[in-house]
Structure formats: C-alpha cells, structure tokens
Amino acid sequence: MPYCPKCDMEFVDGITTCSDCGGPLVASKEEADRLKREEQLKRQKEQQNLTQEMLSMEMNGADADGFSGYDSEAFHTLANSDDPDVSAKGSRSTDPASALSFKQQSTAYVDKGQKYEDLRSSASAFLIVGGAVLIFSALCWLQIVRLPMAGFSRYLIQTALTAMGIFSMVVYIKSNRSAKDLLPQIEEEKQKTNDLIQWFLSEQSAQDIDREILDLDQLNDEEISLKRFQIIQDYLITHKDLPDPAYVDALCEEIYTKLYEEN
C-alpha cells in the first residue's frame, strides 16, 4: 500500500500524494524503511570519507591553515547531521587508536546510565537551591528577615524570590520524575548493547575484518584503525536497524576494543 514516511500513514492504491503533508508517497512502508537505511548508510559513508581525508592531511603535516579549503559549516553539518549538539573535532593523537579517538570526539554517545546520573544530579541541585530560596522567602514574608527596602520594592523582591523557589522545585520534580522513568531502561540498554556485541563477535573475527582491507601492508597504523572502524560500522548498519549514529559509533568502539585491544 502507498505509504507516507513523513506522516507514518498508509493510503489505498492509486493515491500518489499525502493528504496531510502534500508529500509524495512511496510504494510501501517496507520500501520507506529500505530508503531510510540507504540514506543513513550514505550519510555515514560521507562522514567517514571526509574524516579520512582530514586525518590524511594531518598525517602529512597539514596545520590548521591546511583546512581552510573546507567549508567549516558544511563539515559540522555533515559530521553531526543526526546529533547537532556535538561538535566535530579531530584528534591530534598519533597512537594507533587515534582514529577511534576522533570518532569518540565527533559523535559522543551518552548512555542511559549517564543520563540517569545527570538527571539525578540536576534534580538534587534544584532541590537544594529551591528549598533554600523558599525558606528564605518564607522568612521574609513572616518578617523574621527584613530586606533593606520598603513598600512595593520589598514585596516585588519577595515575590520574585518565591517564584524562583517554586520554579526550582518544579524543575526538581520534573527531573526526578524523568530519572525514575529512565531507570528501568538502563538495564535494557545494557542488555541490548551486550547482545549486539556478542552477535557481532560471533559473526566476525579480527581476521575476517582485516581480510576486507585492501593493501593492508601498505597502510600505516592510523589508516588501518580507521578502515577497521569503517568495516565494523558498515556491518552493523547493514545488518541491524540502528537509527542513532552516535550509538553505532559507541558500539563500534567497544567491538574494536574487544577484537584488537583485549586480545
């Protein structure tokens, strides 16, 4: 049945345009999923190619001026197409894992466990601030603490303090609630990640990956590391439905470590 990927709606045969958004329809939902995976893979490859070019320039001794030929805005848009809050900065390390360091900086993935800790810390901070401000404002309203002002100005300041305290407590409640909602997902994510890693290790070995690298003996350590990373990444994208590029990169780093650094 014709399907609109933007609105997630199916239509009867013969319809070619979505009645809601006006966009063109694809043949079926399965076709839309396939096109989405292909587009994601294309973006990943474009990012990898640009990353490899920049690393090559770095290895050839190019300094910061050597990157002037790149459109900085275009590079950041490409490198972070699915994660606009993360800046794309290359690593200056010269050890064999420098390619992995670059990937870690450009697409840092924050797991649910870390998000939970961040939310709890944020909630605690707002609880302390909100509680202190509310207590102080209550003392002001009860005239136990007298502000060095009178009349309308004093009431205005006391009202502002009260509003600030209430706002902080509202943020505390929301952050604490979000943390509680996230808590059950932490173990699920850990299990999912472990299952994906074990699946990959059962499918591919370090030797299998290295056999796919052409002219292995002619590449330096950085280039070999980057190509290994790309092969792992491509295999994950083509065999598993993983829409978050940052999560894919985090998986690649763990798999790379188990294949090449722990053995």
GROMACS .gro file of C-alpha atoms in nm:
model
  263
    1MET     CA    1   0.000   0.000   0.000
    2PRO     CA    2   0.124   0.355  -0.071
    3TYR     CA    3   0.288   0.499   0.238
    4CYS     CA    4   0.388   0.848   0.360
    5PRO     CA    5   0.714   0.822   0.560
    6LYS     CA    6   0.674   1.175   0.698
    7CYS     CA    7   0.324   1.124   0.843
    8ASP     CA    8   0.357   0.746   0.902
    9MET     CA    9   0.028   0.682   0.718
   10GLU     CA   10  -0.080   0.424   0.460
   11PHE     CA   11  -0.318   0.501   0.172
   12VAL     CA   12  -0.528   0.299  -0.067
   13ASP     CA   13  -0.383   0.204  -0.404
   14GLY     CA   14  -0.392   0.479  -0.664
   15ILE     CA   15  -0.310   0.765  -0.425
   16THR     CA   16   0.027   0.929  -0.500
   17THR     CA   17   0.025   1.233  -0.270
   18CYS     CA   18  -0.020   1.253   0.108
   19SER     CA   19  -0.340   1.433   0.201
   20ASP     CA   20  -0.185   1.570   0.522
   21CYS     CA   21   0.161   1.699   0.425
   22GLY     CA   22   0.127   1.702   0.046
   23GLY     CA   23   0.445   1.499   0.003
   24PRO     CA   24   0.492   1.212  -0.245
   25LEU     CA   25   0.413   0.858  -0.135
   26VAL     CA   26   0.641   0.555  -0.165
   27ALA     CA   27   0.530   0.210  -0.273
   28SER     CA   28   0.509   0.064   0.079
   29LYS     CA   29   0.625   0.105   0.436
   30GLU     CA   30   0.894  -0.156   0.377
   31GLU     CA   31   1.023   0.046   0.082
   32ALA     CA   32   1.035   0.359   0.301
   33ASP     CA   33   1.235   0.171   0.565
   34ARG     CA   34   1.477   0.049   0.299
   35LEU     CA   35   1.526   0.400   0.160
   36LYS     CA   36   1.582   0.532   0.511
   37ARG     CA   37   1.853   0.274   0.578
   38GLU     CA   38   2.021   0.351   0.247
   39GLU     CA   39   2.018   0.724   0.321
   40GLN     CA   40   2.161   0.663   0.666
   41LEU     CA   41   2.437   0.445   0.523
   42LYS     CA   42   2.513   0.711   0.262
   43ARG     CA   43   2.549   0.980   0.530
   44GLN     CA   44   2.773   0.755   0.735
   45LYS     CA   45   2.999   0.689   0.437
   46GLU     CA   46   3.019   1.059   0.350
   47GLN     CA   47   3.118   1.138   0.706
   48GLN     CA   48   3.378   0.861   0.706
   49ASN     CA   49   3.529   0.978   0.377
   50LEU     CA   50   3.560   1.336   0.499
   51THR     CA   51   3.707   1.215   0.828
   52GLN     CA   52   3.963   1.005   0.644
   53GLU     CA   53   4.065   1.298   0.423
   54MET     CA   54   4.120   1.520   0.726
   55LEU     CA   55   4.322   1.250   0.903
   56SER     CA   56   4.534   1.207   0.590
   57MET     CA   57   4.602   1.580   0.582
   58GLU     CA   58   4.702   1.566   0.948
   59MET     CA   59   4.942   1.278   0.887
   60ASN     CA   60   5.102   1.469   0.600
   61GLY     CA   61   5.186   1.755   0.833
   62ALA     CA   62   4.900   1.989   0.749
   63ASP     CA   63   4.845   2.255   1.013
   64ALA     CA   64   4.526   2.442   1.093
   65ASP     CA   65   4.565   2.658   0.781
   66GLY     CA   66   4.558   2.346   0.569
   67PHE     CA   67   4.192   2.303   0.645
   68SER     CA   68   4.094   2.640   0.502
   69GLY     CA   69   3.979   2.471   0.180
   70TYR     CA   70   3.699   2.301   0.369
   71ASP     CA   71   3.368   2.464   0.426
   72SER     CA   72   3.366   2.458   0.808
   73GLU     CA   73   2.991   2.493   0.836
   74ALA     CA   74   2.930   2.217   0.583
   75PHE     CA   75   3.170   1.987   0.766
   76HIS     CA   76   3.000   2.036   1.102
   77THR     CA   77   2.659   1.985   0.941
   78LEU     CA   78   2.772   1.661   0.779
   79ALA     CA   79   2.955   1.525   1.081
   80ASN     CA   80   2.664   1.595   1.314
   81SER     CA   81   2.367   1.552   1.084
   82ASP     CA   82   2.186   1.346   1.347
   83ASP     CA   83   2.338   1.499   1.658
   84PRO     CA   84   2.361   1.879   1.629
   85ASP     CA   85   2.475   1.929   1.988
   86VAL     CA   86   2.809   1.754   1.939
   87SER     CA   87   3.098   1.936   1.775
   88ALA     CA   88   3.316   1.756   1.521
   89LYS     CA   89   3.680   1.798   1.621
   90GLY     CA   90   3.962   1.578   1.503
   91SER     CA   91   4.204   1.410   1.740
   92ARG     CA   92   4.570   1.507   1.739
   93SER     CA   93   4.684   1.178   1.883
   94THR     CA   94   4.940   0.981   1.688
   95ASP     CA   95   4.890   0.642   1.855
   96PRO     CA   96   4.729   0.354   1.659
   97ALA     CA   97   4.387   0.424   1.810
   98SER     CA   98   4.378   0.791   1.703
   99ALA     CA   99   4.104   0.722   1.450
  100LEU     CA  100   3.889   0.587   1.730
  101SER     CA  101   3.965   0.892   1.944
  102PHE     CA  102   3.842   1.112   1.661
  103LYS     CA  103   3.517   0.916   1.634
  104GLN     CA  104   3.466   0.937   2.008
  105GLN     CA  105   3.501   1.317   2.000
  106SER     CA  106   3.285   1.371   1.694
  107THR     CA  107   2.989   1.156   1.794
  108ALA     CA  108   2.994   1.118   2.172
  109TYR     CA  109   2.712   0.888   2.283
  110VAL     CA  110   2.565   0.935   2.629
  111ASP     CA  111   2.419   0.609   2.756
  112LYS     CA  112   2.105   0.594   2.966
  113GLY     CA  113   2.303   0.524   3.282
  114GLN     CA  114   2.493   0.851   3.242
  115LYS     CA  115   2.172   1.036   3.155
  116TYR     CA  116   2.016   0.899   3.473
  117GLU     CA  117   2.308   1.021   3.684
  118ASP     CA  118   2.294   1.364   3.516
  119LEU     CA  119   1.922   1.393   3.586
  120ARG     CA  120   1.967   1.291   3.950
  121SER     CA  121   2.247   1.544   3.995
  122SER     CA  122   2.038   1.815   3.833
  123ALA     CA  123   1.737   1.728   4.048
  124SER     CA  124   1.946   1.740   4.367
  125ALA     CA  125   2.090   2.079   4.275
  126PHE     CA  126   1.748   2.230   4.207
  127LEU     CA  127   1.611   2.077   4.529
  128ILE     CA  128   1.883   2.241   4.736
  129VAL     CA  129   1.855   2.578   4.561
  130GLY     CA  130   1.475   2.577   4.554
  131GLY     CA  131   1.444   2.471   4.917
  132ALA     CA  132   1.690   2.736   5.036
  133VAL     CA  133   1.521   3.013   4.835
  134LEU     CA  134   1.173   2.913   4.955
  135ILE     CA  135   1.283   2.905   5.318
  136PHE     CA  136   1.446   3.246   5.283
  137SER     CA  137   1.141   3.393   5.109
  138ALA     CA  138   0.913   3.249   5.381
  139LEU     CA  139   1.126   3.418   5.647
  140CYS     CA  140   1.095   3.741   5.453
  141TRP     CA  141   0.716   3.714   5.427
  142LEU     CA  142   0.694   3.642   5.801
  143GLN     CA  143   0.917   3.947   5.859
  144ILE     CA  144   1.166   3.736   6.054
  145VAL     CA  145   1.421   3.850   5.798
  146ARG     CA  146   1.377   4.209   5.685
  147LEU     CA  147   1.510   4.315   5.347
  148PRO     CA  148   1.684   4.656   5.332
  149MET     CA  149   1.396   4.811   5.140
  150ALA     CA  150   1.035   4.905   5.200
  151GLY     CA  151   0.699   4.928   5.032
  152PHE     CA  152   0.645   4.799   4.680
  153SER     CA  153   1.013   4.717   4.620
  154ARG     CA  154   1.024   4.477   4.914
  155TYR     CA  155   0.709   4.295   4.803
  156LEU     CA  156   0.844   4.275   4.448
  157ILE     CA  157   1.171   4.115   4.562
  158GLN     CA  158   0.994   3.873   4.795
  159THR     CA  159   0.755   3.771   4.517
  160ALA     CA  160   1.047   3.717   4.278
  161LEU     CA  161   1.228   3.503   4.537
  162THR     CA  162   0.915   3.296   4.595
  163ALA     CA  163   0.864   3.246   4.221
  164MET     CA  164   1.230   3.146   4.181
  165GLY     CA  165   1.198   2.891   4.460
  166ILE     CA  166   0.877   2.745   4.316
  167PHE     CA  167   1.034   2.725   3.969
  168SER     CA  168   1.336   2.540   4.110
  169MET     CA  169   1.110   2.291   4.288
  170VAL     CA  170   0.909   2.232   3.970
  171VAL     CA  171   1.231   2.159   3.780
  172TYR     CA  172   1.337   1.926   4.062
  173ILE     CA  173   1.010   1.733   4.042
  174LYS     CA  174   1.028   1.700   3.663
  175SER     CA  175   1.395   1.597   3.665
  176ASN     CA  176   1.334   1.342   3.938
  177ARG     CA  177   1.035   1.202   3.751
  178SER     CA  178   1.237   1.177   3.428
  179ALA     CA  179   1.514   0.996   3.615
  180LYS     CA  180   1.266   0.743   3.757
  181ASP     CA  181   1.121   0.685   3.409
  182LEU     CA  182   1.472   0.630   3.274
  183LEU     CA  183   1.583   0.388   3.545
  184PRO     CA  184   1.414   0.073   3.401
  185GLN     CA  185   1.566   0.146   3.060
  186ILE     CA  186   1.926   0.134   3.185
  187GLU     CA  187   1.940  -0.244   3.219
  188GLU     CA  188   1.752  -0.287   2.891
  189GLU     CA  189   2.011  -0.077   2.709
  190LYS     CA  190   2.300  -0.265   2.870
  191GLN     CA  191   2.145  -0.597   2.766
  192LYS     CA  192   2.080  -0.473   2.412
  193THR     CA  193   2.437  -0.347   2.379
  194ASN     CA  194   2.583  -0.671   2.513
  195ASP     CA  195   2.363  -0.878   2.279
  196LEU     CA  196   2.473  -0.673   1.977
  197ILE     CA  197   2.840  -0.705   2.070
  198GLN     CA  198   2.815  -1.080   2.123
  199TRP     CA  199   2.625  -1.116   1.795
  200PHE     CA  200   2.894  -0.927   1.606
  201LEU     CA  201   3.177  -1.125   1.766
  202SER     CA  202   3.002  -1.448   1.668
  203GLU     CA  203   2.969  -1.325   1.308
  204GLN     CA  204   3.306  -1.157   1.251
  205SER     CA  205   3.659  -1.201   1.380
  206ALA     CA  206   3.957  -0.967   1.364
  207GLN     CA  207   4.097  -1.176   1.079
  208ASP     CA  208   3.769  -1.151   0.884
  209ILE     CA  209   3.776  -0.773   0.909
  210ASP     CA  210   4.142  -0.742   0.813
  211ARG     CA  211   4.085  -0.960   0.506
  212GLU     CA  212   3.846  -0.694   0.374
  213ILE     CA  213   4.116  -0.425   0.387
  214LEU     CA  214   4.298  -0.392   0.057
  215ASP     CA  215   4.675  -0.326   0.065
  216LEU     CA  216   4.686  -0.382   0.440
  217ASP     CA  217   5.066  -0.395   0.443
  218GLN     CA  218   5.092  -0.057   0.270
  219LEU     CA  219   4.882   0.133   0.527
  220ASN     CA  220   5.004   0.289   0.849
  221ASP     CA  221   4.852   0.218   1.188
  222GLU     CA  222   4.611   0.512   1.181
  223GLU     CA  223   4.473   0.423   0.838
  224ILE     CA  224   4.432   0.058   0.938
  225SER     CA  225   4.245   0.157   1.255
  226LEU     CA  226   4.013   0.384   1.061
  227LYS     CA  227   3.937   0.123   0.795
  228ARG     CA  228   3.868  -0.141   1.059
  229PHE     CA  229   3.630   0.100   1.229
  230GLN     CA  230   3.452   0.169   0.899
  231ILE     CA  231   3.408  -0.201   0.824
  232ILE     CA  232   3.263  -0.267   1.171
  233GLN     CA  233   3.033   0.033   1.134
  234ASP     CA  234   2.909  -0.067   0.787
  235TYR     CA  235   2.840  -0.423   0.903
  236LEU     CA  236   2.630  -0.301   1.196
  237ILE     CA  237   2.432  -0.056   0.983
  238THR     CA  238   2.356  -0.303   0.706
  239HIS     CA  239   2.258  -0.593   0.934
  240LYS     CA  240   2.084  -0.418   1.223
  241ASP     CA  241   1.827  -0.139   1.241
  242LEU     CA  242   2.024   0.118   1.444
  243PRO     CA  243   1.895   0.470   1.369
  244ASP     CA  244   2.126   0.656   1.610
  245PRO     CA  245   2.474   0.711   1.453
  246ALA     CA  246   2.622   0.805   1.791
  247TYR     CA  247   2.507   0.471   1.937
  248VAL     CA  248   2.654   0.290   1.637
  249ASP     CA  249   2.989   0.461   1.693
  250ALA     CA  250   2.983   0.367   2.062
  251LEU     CA  251   2.917   0.004   1.966
  252CYS     CA  252   3.199   0.015   1.712
  253GLU     CA  253   3.444   0.137   1.976
  254GLU     CA  254   3.351  -0.143   2.216
  255ILE     CA  255   3.371  -0.406   1.942
  256TYR     CA  256   3.704  -0.268   1.819
  257THR     CA  257   3.844  -0.283   2.172
  258LYS     CA  258   3.735  -0.645   2.220
  259LEU     CA  259   3.871  -0.752   1.881
  260TYR     CA  260   4.205  -0.572   1.872
  261GLU     CA  261   4.299  -0.440   2.215
  262GLU     CA  262   4.186  -0.710   2.458
  263ASN     CA  263   4.328  -0.997   2.254
   0.00000   0.00000   0.00000
